[in-house]
Amino acid sequence: MIIRSVGELIRGRTLHTIDVGATITEVCRRLREHHVGALAVEEDGALIGIISERDVIARVIAVGLDPQLTLVSAAMTPDPRTIDVEECLTDALQKMLDGHFRHLPVMHDGKVTGMISMRDIPTEYRLMRQRYEEMLARNAAAEQLRA
């Protein structure tokens, strides 16, 4: 089956969130419990950030902060880029590649409804994107030779 939209990809999945005032220890527990690499950070039901394994390592562990005392607000990525549920997977892939991140909150009618990761994007999409970039590079090189 060809997946055409982000919505098709996340259909039936549970969104895992955490409150901005939770501790990093709680983040780690939830990441482990749900076998995910990132959580949507909410405040009063609104998406305000994302916290990933990478955030925990770089902003807490690597700088010697105590995960039992450090709050999500101190380590999260605020105002993350998002993708609408109706957009296609190639758009999601491009956003992740452009932003150099691996997780992307999915929105529907202004509310976060899911999360996708780079590993959710089928290999075929990633390979198509790689081949496309290679073709563009070859065309650019050929143009330079002609000039």
Tab-separated table of C-alpha atoms in Angstrom:
chain	number	residue	atom	x	y	z
A	1	MET	CA	0.000	0.000	0.000
A	2	ILE	CA	1.287	3.437	-0.913
A	3	ILE	CA	0.903	5.912	1.920
A	4	ARG	CA	-0.116	9.245	0.487
A	5	SER	CA	-0.553	11.508	3.510
A	6	VAL	CA	0.841	11.978	6.974
A	7	GLY	CA	-2.664	11.301	8.284
A	8	GLU	CA	-2.679	7.847	6.729
A	9	LEU	CA	0.648	7.119	8.394
A	10	ILE	CA	-0.466	8.063	11.916
A	11	ARG	CA	-4.012	6.684	11.716
A	12	GLY	CA	-4.684	4.588	14.805
A	13	ARG	CA	-1.579	5.722	16.681
A	14	THR	CA	-1.633	7.215	20.143
A	15	LEU	CA	-0.098	10.644	20.628
A	16	HIS	CA	2.302	10.694	23.559
A	17	THR	CA	2.587	14.030	25.329
A	18	ILE	CA	4.076	15.510	28.445
A	19	ASP	CA	3.344	18.656	30.404
A	20	VAL	CA	5.868	21.467	30.265
A	21	GLY	CA	6.265	21.315	34.069
A	22	ALA	CA	7.233	17.623	34.234
A	23	THR	CA	10.782	16.538	35.050
A	24	ILE	CA	13.284	15.029	32.650
A	25	THR	CA	13.138	11.823	34.680
A	26	GLU	CA	9.432	11.584	33.788
A	27	VAL	CA	10.275	12.267	30.143
A	28	CYS	CA	12.716	9.361	30.158
A	29	ARG	CA	10.166	7.059	31.785
A	30	ARG	CA	7.559	7.889	29.144
A	31	LEU	CA	9.981	7.542	26.255
A	32	ARG	CA	10.913	4.083	27.524
A	33	GLU	CA	7.346	3.072	28.358
A	34	HIS	CA	5.973	4.030	24.939
A	35	HIS	CA	9.070	3.051	22.906
A	36	VAL	CA	9.246	6.459	21.233
A	37	GLY	CA	12.053	8.936	20.655
A	38	ALA	CA	10.144	12.157	21.325
A	39	LEU	CA	7.118	13.565	23.126
A	40	ALA	CA	4.924	16.527	22.281
A	41	VAL	CA	5.132	19.146	25.033
A	42	GLU	CA	1.827	20.708	25.948
A	43	GLU	CA	0.675	23.527	28.158
A	44	ASP	CA	-3.057	23.945	28.719
A	45	GLY	CA	-3.695	21.537	25.837
A	46	ALA	CA	-1.620	23.496	23.305
A	47	LEU	CA	1.577	22.318	21.638
A	48	ILE	CA	4.449	24.498	22.846
A	49	GLY	CA	7.424	22.261	22.156
A	50	ILE	CA	8.900	18.853	21.596
A	51	ILE	CA	11.344	16.920	23.750
A	52	SER	CA	13.458	14.177	22.254
A	53	GLU	CA	16.127	11.786	23.422
A	54	ARG	CA	18.653	14.067	21.747
A	55	ASP	CA	17.370	17.073	23.743
A	56	VAL	CA	17.749	15.152	27.005
A	57	ILE	CA	21.306	14.126	26.176
A	58	ALA	CA	22.497	17.504	24.879
A	59	ARG	CA	20.697	19.849	27.255
A	60	VAL	CA	20.599	17.857	30.480
A	61	ILE	CA	23.003	14.917	30.726
A	62	ALA	CA	25.939	16.424	28.783
A	63	VAL	CA	25.907	19.610	30.880
A	64	GLY	CA	25.533	17.851	34.215
A	65	LEU	CA	21.981	18.856	35.142
A	66	ASP	CA	19.976	16.650	37.492
A	67	PRO	CA	17.160	14.947	35.526
A	68	GLN	CA	15.077	14.662	38.698
A	69	LEU	CA	15.146	18.439	39.161
A	70	THR	CA	15.332	19.712	35.579
A	71	LEU	CA	11.989	20.587	34.020
A	72	VAL	CA	10.892	19.908	30.459
A	73	SER	CA	10.779	23.662	29.854
A	74	ALA	CA	14.572	23.858	30.321
A	75	ALA	CA	15.402	21.143	27.786
A	76	MET	CA	12.650	21.108	25.169
A	77	THR	CA	12.792	22.520	21.672
A	78	PRO	CA	10.208	25.312	21.749
A	79	ASP	CA	7.861	26.139	18.865
A	80	PRO	CA	8.749	23.112	16.746
A	81	ARG	CA	8.082	22.944	13.047
A	82	THR	CA	4.949	20.945	12.356
A	83	ILE	CA	3.167	19.301	9.471
A	84	ASP	CA	-0.534	19.165	8.709
A	85	VAL	CA	-2.281	15.813	8.699
A	86	GLU	CA	-3.222	16.310	5.025
A	87	GLU	CA	0.330	16.921	3.777
A	88	CYS	CA	2.261	14.203	1.989
A	89	LEU	CA	5.167	12.172	3.313
A	90	THR	CA	7.613	13.781	0.929
A	91	ASP	CA	6.805	17.156	2.540
A	92	ALA	CA	7.421	15.655	5.980
A	93	LEU	CA	10.712	14.171	4.838
A	94	GLN	CA	11.812	17.490	3.341
A	95	LYS	CA	10.986	19.397	6.538
A	96	MET	CA	13.005	16.935	8.611
A	97	LEU	CA	15.959	17.057	6.230
A	98	ASP	CA	15.901	20.855	5.989
A	99	GLY	CA	15.641	21.277	9.760
A	100	HIS	CA	18.126	18.519	10.641
A	101	PHE	CA	15.697	16.852	13.057
A	102	ARG	CA	14.093	13.436	13.273
A	103	HIS	CA	10.651	14.087	14.801
A	104	LEU	CA	7.766	16.162	13.526
A	105	PRO	CA	4.467	16.911	15.299
A	106	VAL	CA	1.375	16.380	13.156
A	107	MET	CA	-1.382	18.980	13.357
A	108	HIS	CA	-5.086	18.904	12.539
A	109	ASP	CA	-7.293	21.960	12.951
A	110	GLY	CA	-4.649	23.679	15.079
A	111	LYS	CA	-4.227	20.771	17.519
A	112	VAL	CA	-1.405	18.268	17.708
A	113	THR	CA	-2.753	14.835	16.792
A	114	GLY	CA	0.358	12.759	16.265
A	115	MET	CA	4.096	12.566	15.884
A	116	ILE	CA	6.137	11.082	13.081
A	117	SER	CA	9.800	10.246	13.038
A	118	MET	CA	12.319	9.810	10.278
A	119	ARG	CA	12.110	6.052	10.738
A	120	ASP	CA	8.376	6.212	9.924
A	121	ILE	CA	9.120	7.462	6.416
A	122	PRO	CA	9.289	4.392	4.178
A	123	THR	CA	12.716	3.610	2.769
A	124	GLU	CA	11.377	4.064	-0.754
A	125	TYR	CA	10.634	7.734	-0.045
A	126	ARG	CA	14.093	8.330	1.372
A	127	LEU	CA	15.723	6.579	-1.581
A	128	MET	CA	13.630	8.557	-4.070
A	129	ARG	CA	14.705	11.779	-2.354
A	130	GLN	CA	18.366	10.730	-2.432
A	131	ARG	CA	18.172	9.835	-6.140
A	132	TYR	CA	16.475	13.157	-6.884
A	133	GLU	CA	19.243	15.101	-5.120
A	134	GLU	CA	21.874	13.106	-7.032
A	135	MET	CA	20.135	13.935	-10.319
A	136	LEU	CA	20.040	17.640	-9.436
A	137	ALA	CA	23.748	17.590	-8.612
A	138	ARG	CA	24.570	15.853	-11.926
A	139	ASN	CA	22.470	18.384	-13.845
A	140	ALA	CA	24.155	21.306	-12.070
A	141	ALA	CA	27.604	19.877	-12.836
A	142	ALA	CA	26.654	19.405	-16.495
A	143	GLU	CA	25.415	22.987	-16.681
A	144	GLN	CA	28.721	24.263	-15.287
A	145	LEU	CA	30.646	22.287	-17.906
A	146	ARG	CA	28.527	23.808	-20.669
A	147	ALA	CA	29.068	27.356	-19.374
